[in-house]
DNA sequence: CGACGCATTGAAGAGAATCAACCGGTGTGG
DNA sequence: CCACACCGGTTGATTCTCTTCAATGCGTCG
């Protein structure tokens, strides 16, 4: 959260207290299941988590891939049932935050609502970009957008990341995220390799021609967010 | 906004003052253009507006259809450039809200940030549903979901709406929203008519078999939002 | 060793895009 | 007032992307 705009010391302390209740999950475990009673929000500290919804024909759509540091299930604050399953796709540790505790936090530190608002708006933009990618855009384009999104978010997380990262999703999961079948993901991945955009070595993906990928994906780099509108701390 | 949770009188007054600067646009006019300097948010009072982004291959993706009462371009508060064009598809009147005025409003009435947060989260859920619809789901399913979404939102807006509404988008625009071509929208629309799910008369669309449409669309009715977490007004 | 998860590859089929033409209504300028 | 252009909807024929079904290989783990 502090990446957006500095917190006052007592705000930071209050947030930290919330994060004390850490738990861990192994690969494949569900952190929250769709339609469960929504009691808690989750802050991801280690590992990758997917937010997905199951459709009544058995297919699955992965709506987001969460990386460490992100707040997950923020809608749980205000809906009675969990809208999307959260599933650990690697070893995961995360902090569970009670819905009531979150409400108290906002009551005690009203300025934090603005921070959450900024995060929510940012994610809304990301989702809008994903809608554009899914609605228009070939399989190759969707895949390119998906890879670039992951790469850029990992860069923000760890500045030592340059042009490669370890893909922690199976091709089946990539398909569920991009709206393709696993088979087609495989073929498109291969196509990206053959045209020289990327290379692969095991789970490692290296981006060779980023401008080309960006063009292919219609990728828009979202500019840094302006936080000057967040009220000053008293 | 007050539909979510009652506002204190002085909050309501402050919000109303913001909405005083009304303007109107004719069909087809742009209210905001992608990449413009982001100076203002917009509250829609009359008419329909689409939020769309243009891709570099010339195709367009409509991310949202805005109905009266909605806050549009809320991201403009925090990004330097308008992320998505707002285009009037009917006669439109709306209130322009200066970004600075919005910031002052949040500073003076910090509780309102919670309200905005609730609205943002709600829209995030809507966008997530749209992602699921676009990612998985045939043309018919996407179209069904699109129609049901509009119908249900119009119902919330005007309780006298039961099973029909006037579709204000052209088939080309429906295609841009559902990720299909205009031609295919036409065929799928026709298919929905032939299977007895809907009928059409001019721009009027009547839903004949709503349960069937909902099954087809994997439609999930989002439950009412819980606002008990919003801090009490002092 | 055998089961299983995951990546890979081939062949066939379905769904959607593309290209092209036509139609009715509406507006508009001569 | 009419001719014409234009927009939006409709339809047919063709092409292509992606899915589906099926089989194989490879590494890991019990």
Coordinates of C-alpha atoms (C1' of nucleotides) in Angstrom, one line a residue:
Chain A
X1 CA 0.0 0.0 0.0
X2 CA 2.8 2.4 0.9
X3 CA 4.0 2.1 -2.7
X4 CA 1.2 4.4 -3.6
X5 CA 1.7 7.1 -1.1
X6 CA 3.5 7.3 2.2
X7 CA 1.5 6.4 5.2
X8 CA 1.6 8.2 8.5
X9 CA 3.4 6.2 11.2
X10 CA 0.3 5.2 13.1
X11 CA -1.4 4.2 9.9
X12 CA 1.5 2.0 9.0
X13 CA 1.4 0.5 12.4
X14 CA -2.3 -0.2 12.3
X15 CA -1.9 -1.9 8.9
X16 CA 1.0 -4.0 10.1
X17 CA -1.0 -5.2 13.0
X18 CA -3.6 -6.5 10.6
X19 CA -1.0 -8.5 8.7
X20 CA 0.2 -10.4 11.7
X21 CA -2.0 -13.4 11.2
X22 CA 0.0 -15.3 8.5
X23 CA -0.9 -18.7 7.1
X24 CA 0.5 -20.8 4.4
X25 CA -0.9 -23.0 1.7
X26 CA 0.6 -25.5 -0.6
X27 CA 0.4 -25.5 -4.4
X28 CA -3.1 -26.2 -5.5
X29 CA -4.8 -25.4 -2.2
X30 CA -7.8 -23.1 -2.1
X31 CA -7.5 -20.0 0.1
X32 CA -11.1 -19.1 -0.5
X33 CA -13.8 -20.8 -2.4
X34 CA -16.4 -19.2 -4.6
X35 CA -19.7 -18.8 -2.7
X36 CA -18.1 -19.3 0.7
X37 CA -19.2 -17.0 3.4
X38 CA -17.1 -13.9 2.9
X39 CA -15.4 -13.3 6.2
X40 CA -11.9 -12.2 5.4
X41 CA -9.7 -10.3 3.0
X42 CA -6.2 -11.6 2.2
X43 CA -2.9 -9.9 1.7
X44 CA -0.5 -12.1 -0.3
X45 CA 3.1 -12.1 1.0
X46 CA 4.7 -15.0 -0.9
X47 CA 3.8 -17.0 -4.0
X48 CA 1.3 -16.7 -6.8
X49 CA -2.5 -16.9 -6.5
X50 CA -5.2 -17.0 -9.2
X51 CA -8.6 -15.5 -8.8
X52 CA -11.0 -17.6 -10.8
X53 CA -14.7 -18.3 -11.3
X54 CA -16.2 -21.6 -12.3
X55 CA -18.9 -21.5 -15.0
X56 CA -21.8 -23.9 -14.9
X57 CA -20.5 -25.7 -18.0
X58 CA -17.4 -26.7 -16.1
X59 CA -15.0 -24.3 -17.7
X60 CA -13.1 -21.9 -15.6
X61 CA -12.1 -18.3 -16.2
X62 CA -9.1 -16.9 -14.4
X63 CA -9.8 -13.3 -13.8
X64 CA -6.5 -12.2 -12.2
X65 CA -3.1 -13.6 -11.3
X66 CA -2.1 -12.1 -7.9
X67 CA 1.6 -11.5 -7.1
X68 CA 3.1 -10.9 -3.6
X69 CA 2.1 -7.6 -2.0
X70 CA -1.4 -7.5 -3.4
X71 CA -4.7 -7.3 -1.5
X72 CA -7.0 -10.1 -2.6
X73 CA -10.7 -10.5 -2.2
X74 CA -11.2 -6.8 -1.4
X75 CA -14.8 -7.2 -2.5
X76 CA -15.3 -9.5 0.5
X77 CA -15.6 -6.4 2.6
X78 CA -19.0 -5.7 1.0
X79 CA -20.5 -8.8 -0.5
X80 CA -21.9 -11.6 1.6
X81 CA -20.4 -14.4 -0.5
X82 CA -17.0 -14.8 -2.0
X83 CA -17.3 -13.9 -5.7
X84 CA -14.2 -15.7 -6.9
X85 CA -12.1 -18.5 -5.7
X86 CA -8.6 -17.8 -4.7
X87 CA -6.3 -20.7 -5.5
X88 CA -2.6 -21.0 -4.7
X89 CA -0.6 -22.1 -7.7
X90 CA 2.7 -22.1 -5.9
X91 CA 3.6 -22.4 -2.2
X92 CA 1.9 -19.4 -0.7
X93 CA 1.9 -17.5 2.5
X94 CA -0.6 -14.7 3.1
X95 CA -2.2 -12.8 5.9
X96 CA -5.9 -13.2 6.6
X97 CA -7.7 -10.0 7.6
X98 CA -10.9 -10.2 9.3
X99 CA -13.7 -8.2 7.7
X100 CA -14.5 -6.5 11.0
X101 CA -10.9 -5.6 11.6
X102 CA -10.8 -4.0 8.2
X103 CA -13.9 -2.0 8.9
X104 CA -12.4 -0.8 12.2
X105 CA -9.2 0.2 10.4
X106 CA -11.2 2.3 8.0
X107 CA -13.1 3.9 10.8
X108 CA -10.0 4.7 12.8
X109 CA -8.0 5.9 9.8
X110 CA -10.5 7.3 7.2
X111 CA -7.6 8.4 5.0
X112 CA -6.9 4.8 4.2
X113 CA -10.1 4.5 2.3
X114 CA -8.6 6.8 -0.3
X115 CA -5.6 4.5 -0.6
X116 CA -7.9 1.5 -1.1
X117 CA -9.8 3.5 -3.6
X118 CA -6.7 4.2 -5.6
X119 CA -5.8 0.5 -5.6
X120 CA -9.3 -0.4 -6.7
X121 CA -9.3 2.1 -9.5
X122 CA -5.9 0.9 -10.6
X123 CA -7.2 -2.7 -10.8
X124 CA -10.3 -1.5 -12.6
X125 CA -8.0 -0.2 -15.3
X126 CA -6.1 -3.5 -15.5
X127 CA -9.4 -5.3 -15.8
X128 CA -10.5 -3.0 -18.5
X129 CA -7.3 -3.7 -20.4
X130 CA -7.9 -7.4 -20.1
X131 CA -11.4 -6.9 -21.4
X132 CA -10.0 -5.2 -24.5
X133 CA -7.5 -8.0 -24.9
X134 CA -10.1 -10.7 -24.6
X135 CA -12.7 -9.0 -26.7
X136 CA -10.5 -8.0 -29.6
X137 CA -7.2 -9.8 -30.3
X138 CA -6.2 -13.1 -31.6
X139 CA -4.9 -15.9 -29.5
X140 CA -1.3 -14.8 -30.1
X141 CA -2.2 -11.2 -29.0
X142 CA -3.9 -12.4 -25.9
X143 CA -1.0 -14.5 -25.0
X144 CA 1.5 -11.7 -25.6
X145 CA -0.6 -9.3 -23.5
X146 CA -0.7 -11.9 -20.7
X147 CA 3.1 -12.4 -20.7
X148 CA 3.8 -8.7 -20.9
X149 CA 1.5 -8.0 -18.0
X150 CA 3.2 -10.6 -15.8
X151 CA 6.7 -9.4 -16.8
X152 CA 5.9 -5.8 -16.0
X153 CA 4.3 -6.5 -12.7
X154 CA 7.2 -8.7 -11.7
X155 CA 9.6 -5.8 -12.6
X156 CA 7.7 -3.4 -10.4
X157 CA 8.0 -6.0 -7.6
X158 CA 11.7 -6.7 -8.1
X159 CA 13.7 -4.2 -10.1
X160 CA 16.4 -6.9 -10.8
X161 CA 13.9 -8.5 -13.2
X162 CA 14.8 -7.5 -16.7
X163 CA 13.5 -9.6 -19.5
X164 CA 12.8 -13.0 -18.1
X165 CA 10.7 -14.7 -15.4
X166 CA 9.6 -18.1 -14.3
X167 CA 6.1 -18.8 -15.5
X168 CA 4.3 -20.5 -12.7
X169 CA 1.1 -21.3 -14.5
X170 CA 0.5 -24.5 -16.5
X171 CA -0.5 -24.1 -20.1
X172 CA -4.0 -25.1 -19.0
X173 CA -4.1 -22.3 -16.5
X174 CA -2.7 -19.8 -19.1
X175 CA -5.6 -21.0 -21.3
X176 CA -8.1 -20.3 -18.5
X177 CA -6.7 -16.8 -18.2
X178 CA -6.6 -16.0 -21.8
X179 CA -9.8 -17.7 -22.9
X180 CA -8.0 -20.3 -25.0
X181 CA -7.6 -24.0 -24.8
X182 CA -4.4 -25.5 -23.4
X183 CA -3.7 -27.0 -26.8
X184 CA -4.0 -23.7 -28.5
X185 CA -1.9 -22.0 -25.8
X186 CA 0.8 -24.5 -26.6
X187 CA 0.7 -23.7 -30.3
X188 CA 0.6 -20.0 -29.9
X189 CA 3.5 -20.1 -27.4
X190 CA 5.4 -22.1 -30.0
X191 CA 4.5 -19.5 -32.6
X192 CA 5.9 -16.7 -30.4
X193 CA 9.1 -18.7 -30.1
X194 CA 9.3 -19.3 -33.8
X195 CA 8.8 -15.7 -34.7
X196 CA 11.6 -14.8 -32.3
X197 CA 9.6 -12.9 -29.8
X198 CA 10.4 -15.1 -26.8
X199 CA 12.4 -18.1 -25.9
X200 CA 11.6 -20.7 -23.3
X201 CA 13.7 -23.0 -21.1
X202 CA 11.7 -25.1 -18.8
X203 CA 9.4 -22.7 -16.9
X204 CA 11.7 -19.7 -17.7
X205 CA 10.3 -17.3 -20.3
X206 CA 12.6 -14.8 -21.8
X207 CA 11.3 -11.8 -23.8
X208 CA 13.5 -11.2 -26.8
X209 CA 11.6 -8.6 -28.8
X210 CA 9.5 -6.6 -26.3
X211 CA 8.5 -3.9 -28.8
X212 CA 7.2 -6.5 -31.1
X213 CA 5.2 -8.2 -28.4
X214 CA 3.8 -4.9 -27.3
X215 CA 2.6 -4.1 -30.8
X216 CA 1.1 -7.5 -31.1
X217 CA -0.7 -7.3 -27.8
X218 CA -1.8 -3.7 -28.2
X219 CA -0.2 -3.3 -24.8
X220 CA -0.6 0.1 -23.1
X221 CA 1.8 0.9 -20.3
X222 CA -0.3 2.5 -17.6
X223 CA 1.4 5.6 -16.3
X224 CA 2.3 6.0 -12.7
X225 CA -0.6 6.9 -10.6
X226 CA -1.1 10.4 -9.2
X227 CA -1.8 10.5 -5.5
X228 CA -1.9 14.2 -4.9
X229 CA -5.6 14.0 -4.5
X230 CA -5.4 11.8 -1.4
X231 CA -6.1 14.1 1.6
X232 CA -3.1 15.1 3.6
X233 CA -2.8 13.4 6.9
X234 CA -3.9 15.8 9.7
Chain B
X1 CA -24.4 7.4 -4.6
X2 CA -27.1 7.6 -2.0
X3 CA -28.5 4.3 -3.3
X4 CA -25.6 2.6 -1.6
X5 CA -25.9 4.1 1.8
X6 CA -27.6 7.2 3.1
X7 CA -25.5 10.4 3.1
X8 CA -25.4 12.9 5.9
X9 CA -27.2 16.1 4.9
X10 CA -24.1 18.2 4.5
X11 CA -22.5 15.4 2.5
X12 CA -25.5 15.3 0.2
X13 CA -25.4 19.1 -0.2
X14 CA -21.7 19.0 -1.1
X15 CA -22.2 16.4 -3.7
X16 CA -25.1 18.2 -5.2
X17 CA -23.1 21.4 -5.5
X18 CA -20.6 19.4 -7.6
X19 CA -23.3 18.3 -10.0
X20 CA -24.4 21.8 -10.8
X21 CA -22.3 22.2 -13.9
X22 CA -24.5 20.4 -16.5
X23 CA -23.8 20.0 -20.1
X24 CA -25.4 18.2 -23.0
X25 CA -24.1 16.3 -26.0
X26 CA -25.8 15.0 -29.1
X27 CA -25.7 11.4 -30.2
X28 CA -22.2 10.4 -31.4
X29 CA -20.4 13.2 -29.6
X30 CA -17.4 12.5 -27.5
X31 CA -17.5 13.6 -23.9
X32 CA -13.9 12.7 -23.3
X33 CA -11.4 11.3 -25.7
X34 CA -8.7 8.7 -24.9
X35 CA -5.4 10.3 -24.0
X36 CA -6.8 13.7 -23.4
X37 CA -5.6 15.5 -20.3
X38 CA -7.7 14.1 -17.5
X39 CA -9.2 17.1 -15.8
X40 CA -12.7 16.1 -14.9
X41 CA -15.0 13.3 -13.8
X42 CA -18.5 13.0 -15.2
X43 CA -21.8 12.1 -13.6
X44 CA -24.3 10.9 -16.2
X45 CA -27.8 12.3 -15.7
X46 CA -29.6 11.5 -19.0
X47 CA -28.9 9.1 -21.9
X48 CA -26.5 6.3 -22.6
X49 CA -22.7 6.6 -22.8
X50 CA -20.1 4.0 -23.9
X51 CA -16.6 3.8 -22.5
X52 CA -14.4 2.4 -25.2
X53 CA -10.8 2.1 -26.1
X54 CA -9.4 2.1 -29.6
X55 CA -6.8 -0.5 -30.5
X56 CA -4.0 0.2 -32.8
X57 CA -5.4 -2.1 -35.5
X58 CA -8.4 0.2 -35.7
X59 CA -10.8 -2.1 -33.9
X60 CA -12.6 -0.8 -30.8
X61 CA -13.5 -2.4 -27.6
X62 CA -16.5 -1.1 -25.6
X63 CA -15.6 -1.8 -21.9
X64 CA -18.8 -0.5 -20.3
X65 CA -22.1 0.9 -21.2
X66 CA -23.0 3.7 -18.7
X67 CA -26.6 4.4 -17.7
X68 CA -28.0 7.5 -16.0
X69 CA -26.8 8.0 -12.4
X70 CA -23.4 6.5 -12.9
X71 CA -20.1 8.1 -12.2
X72 CA -17.9 7.9 -15.3
X73 CA -14.2 8.3 -15.6
X74 CA -13.5 8.0 -12.0
X75 CA -9.9 6.9 -12.8
X76 CA -9.4 10.5 -14.1
X77 CA -8.9 11.4 -10.5
X78 CA -5.6 9.6 -10.4
X79 CA -4.2 9.1 -13.9
X80 CA -2.8 12.0 -16.0
X81 CA -4.5 10.9 -19.2
X82 CA -8.0 9.7 -19.9
X83 CA -7.7 5.9 -20.2
X84 CA -11.0 5.4 -22.2
X85 CA -13.1 7.5 -24.5
X86 CA -16.6 8.4 -23.3
X87 CA -18.9 8.6 -26.2
X88 CA -22.6 9.6 -26.2
X89 CA -24.7 7.1 -28.0
X90 CA -27.9 9.0 -27.4
X91 CA -28.7 12.5 -26.5
X92 CA -26.9 13.0 -23.2
X93 CA -26.8 15.4 -20.3
X94 CA -24.1 15.1 -17.7
X95 CA -22.3 17.0 -15.0
X96 CA -18.6 17.7 -15.3
X97 CA -16.8 17.5 -12.0
X98 CA -13.4 19.1 -11.7
X99 CA -10.7 16.9 -10.5
X100 CA -9.7 19.4 -7.9
X101 CA -13.2 19.8 -6.7
X102 CA -13.4 16.1 -6.2
X103 CA -10.2 16.1 -4.2
X104 CA -11.6 18.8 -2.0
X105 CA -14.8 16.9 -1.5
X106 CA -12.9 13.9 -0.3
X107 CA -10.8 16.0 2.0
X108 CA -13.8 17.7 3.5
X109 CA -15.9 14.5 3.8
X110 CA -13.5 11.6 4.2
X111 CA -16.4 9.2 4.6
X112 CA -17.3 9.7 1.0
X113 CA -14.1 7.9 0.0
X114 CA -15.7 4.8 1.4
X115 CA -18.7 5.3 -0.8
X116 CA -16.5 5.7 -3.8
X117 CA -14.6 2.6 -2.8
X118 CA -17.9 0.6 -2.6
X119 CA -18.8 1.8 -6.1
X120 CA -15.4 1.0 -7.5
X121 CA -15.5 -2.5 -6.0
X122 CA -18.9 -3.1 -7.4
X123 CA -17.7 -2.2 -10.8
X124 CA -14.7 -4.4 -10.4
X125 CA -17.1 -7.3 -9.9
X126 CA -19.0 -6.3 -13.0
X127 CA -15.9 -6.1 -15.0
X128 CA -14.8 -9.5 -13.7
X129 CA -18.1 -11.0 -14.8
X130 CA -17.5 -9.5 -18.2
X131 CA -14.1 -11.0 -18.4
X132 CA -15.6 -14.4 -17.7
X133 CA -18.2 -13.8 -20.3
X134 CA -15.7 -12.8 -22.9
X135 CA -13.1 -15.4 -22.1
X136 CA -15.4 -18.4 -22.0
X137 CA -18.7 -18.4 -23.7
X138 CA -19.9 -18.5 -27.3
X139 CA -21.2 -15.6 -29.2
X140 CA -24.8 -16.4 -28.2
X141 CA -23.7 -16.6 -24.5
X142 CA -21.9 -13.3 -24.7
X143 CA -24.9 -11.6 -26.3
X144 CA -27.3 -13.1 -23.8
X145 CA -25.1 -11.9 -20.9
X146 CA -25.0 -8.4 -22.5
X147 CA -28.7 -8.2 -22.8
X148 CA -29.4 -9.5 -19.3
X149 CA -26.9 -7.0 -17.8
X150 CA -28.6 -4.1 -19.5
X151 CA -32.1 -5.3 -18.6
X152 CA -31.2 -5.7 -14.9
X153 CA -29.5 -2.4 -14.7
X154 CA -32.4 -0.7 -16.3
X155 CA -34.7 -2.4 -13.8
X156 CA -32.7 -1.1 -10.9
X157 CA -32.9 2.4 -12.5
X158 CA -36.6 2.3 -13.1
X159 CA -38.7 -0.3 -11.3
X160 CA -41.4 -0.1 -14.0
X161 CA -39.1 -1.9 -16.4
X162 CA -40.1 -5.5 -16.4
X163 CA -39.0 -7.6 -19.4
X164 CA -38.3 -5.2 -22.2
X165 CA -36.2 -2.2 -23.0
X166 CA -35.1 -0.1 -25.9
X167 CA -31.7 -1.1 -27.2
X168 CA -29.8 2.1 -27.9
X169 CA -26.7 0.5 -29.4
X170 CA -26.3 -0.4 -33.0
X171 CA -25.4 -4.0 -33.8
X172 CA -21.9 -2.8 -34.6
X173 CA -21.6 -1.3 -31.1
X174 CA -23.0 -4.5 -29.6
X175 CA -20.3 -6.3 -31.4
X176 CA -17.6 -3.9 -30.1
X177 CA -19.0 -4.6 -26.6
X178 CA -19.2 -8.4 -26.9
X179 CA -16.1 -8.9 -29.0
X180 CA -18.0 -10.1 -32.1
X181 CA -18.5 -8.6 -35.5
X182 CA -21.7 -6.8 -36.4
X183 CA -22.6 -9.6 -38.8
X184 CA -22.2 -12.2 -36.2
X185 CA -24.2 -10.2 -33.7
X186 CA -27.0 -10.1 -36.2
X187 CA -27.0 -13.8 -36.6
X188 CA -26.8 -14.6 -32.9
X189 CA -29.6 -12.1 -32.2
X190 CA -31.7 -13.9 -34.8
X191 CA -30.8 -17.2 -33.2
X192 CA -32.0 -15.9 -29.8
X193 CA -35.3 -14.9 -31.5
X194 CA -35.7 -18.2 -33.2
X195 CA -35.1 -20.3 -30.1
X196 CA -37.8 -18.2 -28.4
X197 CA -35.6 -16.4 -25.8
X198 CA -36.4 -12.9 -27.0
X199 CA -38.4 -11.0 -29.5
X200 CA -37.6 -7.7 -31.2
X201 CA -39.7 -4.9 -32.6
X202 CA -37.6 -2.0 -33.9
X203 CA -35.2 -1.1 -31.1
X204 CA -37.4 -2.7 -28.5
X205 CA -36.1 -6.0 -27.1
X206 CA -38.4 -8.2 -25.0
X207 CA -37.0 -11.1 -22.9
X208 CA -39.4 -14.0 -23.2
X209 CA -37.5 -16.7 -21.4
X210 CA -35.3 -15.1 -18.9
X211 CA -34.2 -18.3 -17.0
X212 CA -33.1 -19.8 -20.3
X213 CA -31.1 -16.7 -21.1
X214 CA -29.5 -16.7 -17.7
X215 CA -28.5 -20.3 -18.1
X216 CA -27.1 -19.6 -21.5
X217 CA -25.1 -16.6 -20.3
X218 CA -23.9 -18.2 -17.0
X219 CA -25.4 -15.1 -15.6
X220 CA -24.8 -14.5 -11.9
X221 CA -27.1 -12.0 -10.1
X222 CA -24.8 -10.1 -7.8
X223 CA -26.4 -9.8 -4.4
X224 CA -27.1 -6.5 -2.8
X225 CA -24.1 -4.9 -1.3
X226 CA -23.4 -4.7 2.4
X227 CA -22.6 -1.2 3.5
X228 CA -22.3 -1.8 7.2
X229 CA -18.6 -1.4 7.1
X230 CA -18.8 2.2 6.0
X231 CA -17.8 4.3 9.0
X232 CA -20.7 6.0 10.7
X233 CA -21.0 9.6 10.2
X234 CA -19.6 11.5 13.2
Chain C
dC1 C1' 7.5 -49.8 -11.8
dG2 C1' 3.4 -47.6 -12.9
dA3 C1' 0.4 -43.6 -12.3
dC4 C1' -0.1 -39.0 -13.1
dG5 C1' 0.6 -34.3 -14.5
dC6 C1' 2.1 -31.5 -18.1
dA7 C1' 3.8 -30.4 -22.6
dT8 C1' 3.5 -31.6 -27.4
dT9 C1' 1.6 -32.9 -31.9
dG10 C1' -1.8 -34.4 -35.6
dA11 C1' -6.3 -34.5 -37.8
dA12 C1' -11.0 -33.2 -38.1
dG13 C1' -14.7 -30.2 -37.1
dA14 C1' -17.2 -26.0 -35.4
dG15 C1' -17.7 -21.2 -34.7
dA16 C1' -16.7 -16.8 -36.0
dA17 C1' -14.6 -13.5 -39.3
dT18 C1' -14.4 -11.7 -43.8
dC19 C1' -16.1 -10.3 -48.1
dA20 C1' -19.8 -8.9 -50.7
dA21 C1' -24.3 -7.7 -51.8
dC22 C1' -29.0 -6.1 -50.9
dC23 C1' -32.8 -3.6 -48.5
dG24 C1' -35.5 -0.1 -46.1
dG25 C1' -35.5 4.3 -43.8
dT26 C1' -33.9 9.0 -43.4
dG27 C1' -31.9 12.9 -44.4
dT28 C1' -30.3 16.2 -47.8
dG29 C1' -29.0 19.0 -51.6
dG30 C1' -30.2 20.2 -56.2
Chain D
dC1 C1' -40.1 17.0 -55.0
dC2 C1' -37.0 13.8 -56.3
dA3 C1' -32.4 11.7 -56.7
dC4 C1' -28.9 10.3 -54.1
dA5 C1' -26.0 9.1 -50.3
dC6 C1' -25.7 7.0 -46.0
dC7 C1' -26.7 4.3 -42.1
dG8 C1' -28.1 0.3 -40.0
dG9 C1' -29.9 -4.2 -40.5
dT10 C1' -30.0 -8.7 -43.1
dT11 C1' -28.3 -12.5 -45.8
dG12 C1' -25.1 -15.8 -48.5
dA13 C1' -20.6 -17.8 -49.6
dT14 C1' -16.0 -18.4 -48.3
dT15 C1' -12.0 -18.5 -45.2
dC16 C1' -9.6 -19.0 -41.1
dT17 C1' -9.0 -19.3 -36.2
dC18 C1' -9.7 -22.0 -32.6
dT19 C1' -11.6 -26.2 -30.5
dT20 C1' -12.1 -31.0 -30.0
dC21 C1' -10.5 -35.5 -29.9
dA22 C1' -6.8 -38.5 -29.7
dA23 C1' -2.3 -40.1 -29.0
dT24 C1' 2.6 -39.6 -27.6
dG25 C1' 6.6 -38.4 -24.7
dC26 C1' 8.7 -37.0 -20.6
dG27 C1' 9.7 -36.2 -15.8
dT28 C1' 8.2 -36.9 -11.0
dC29 C1' 6.6 -39.1 -7.2
dG30 C1' 4.7 -42.7 -4.4

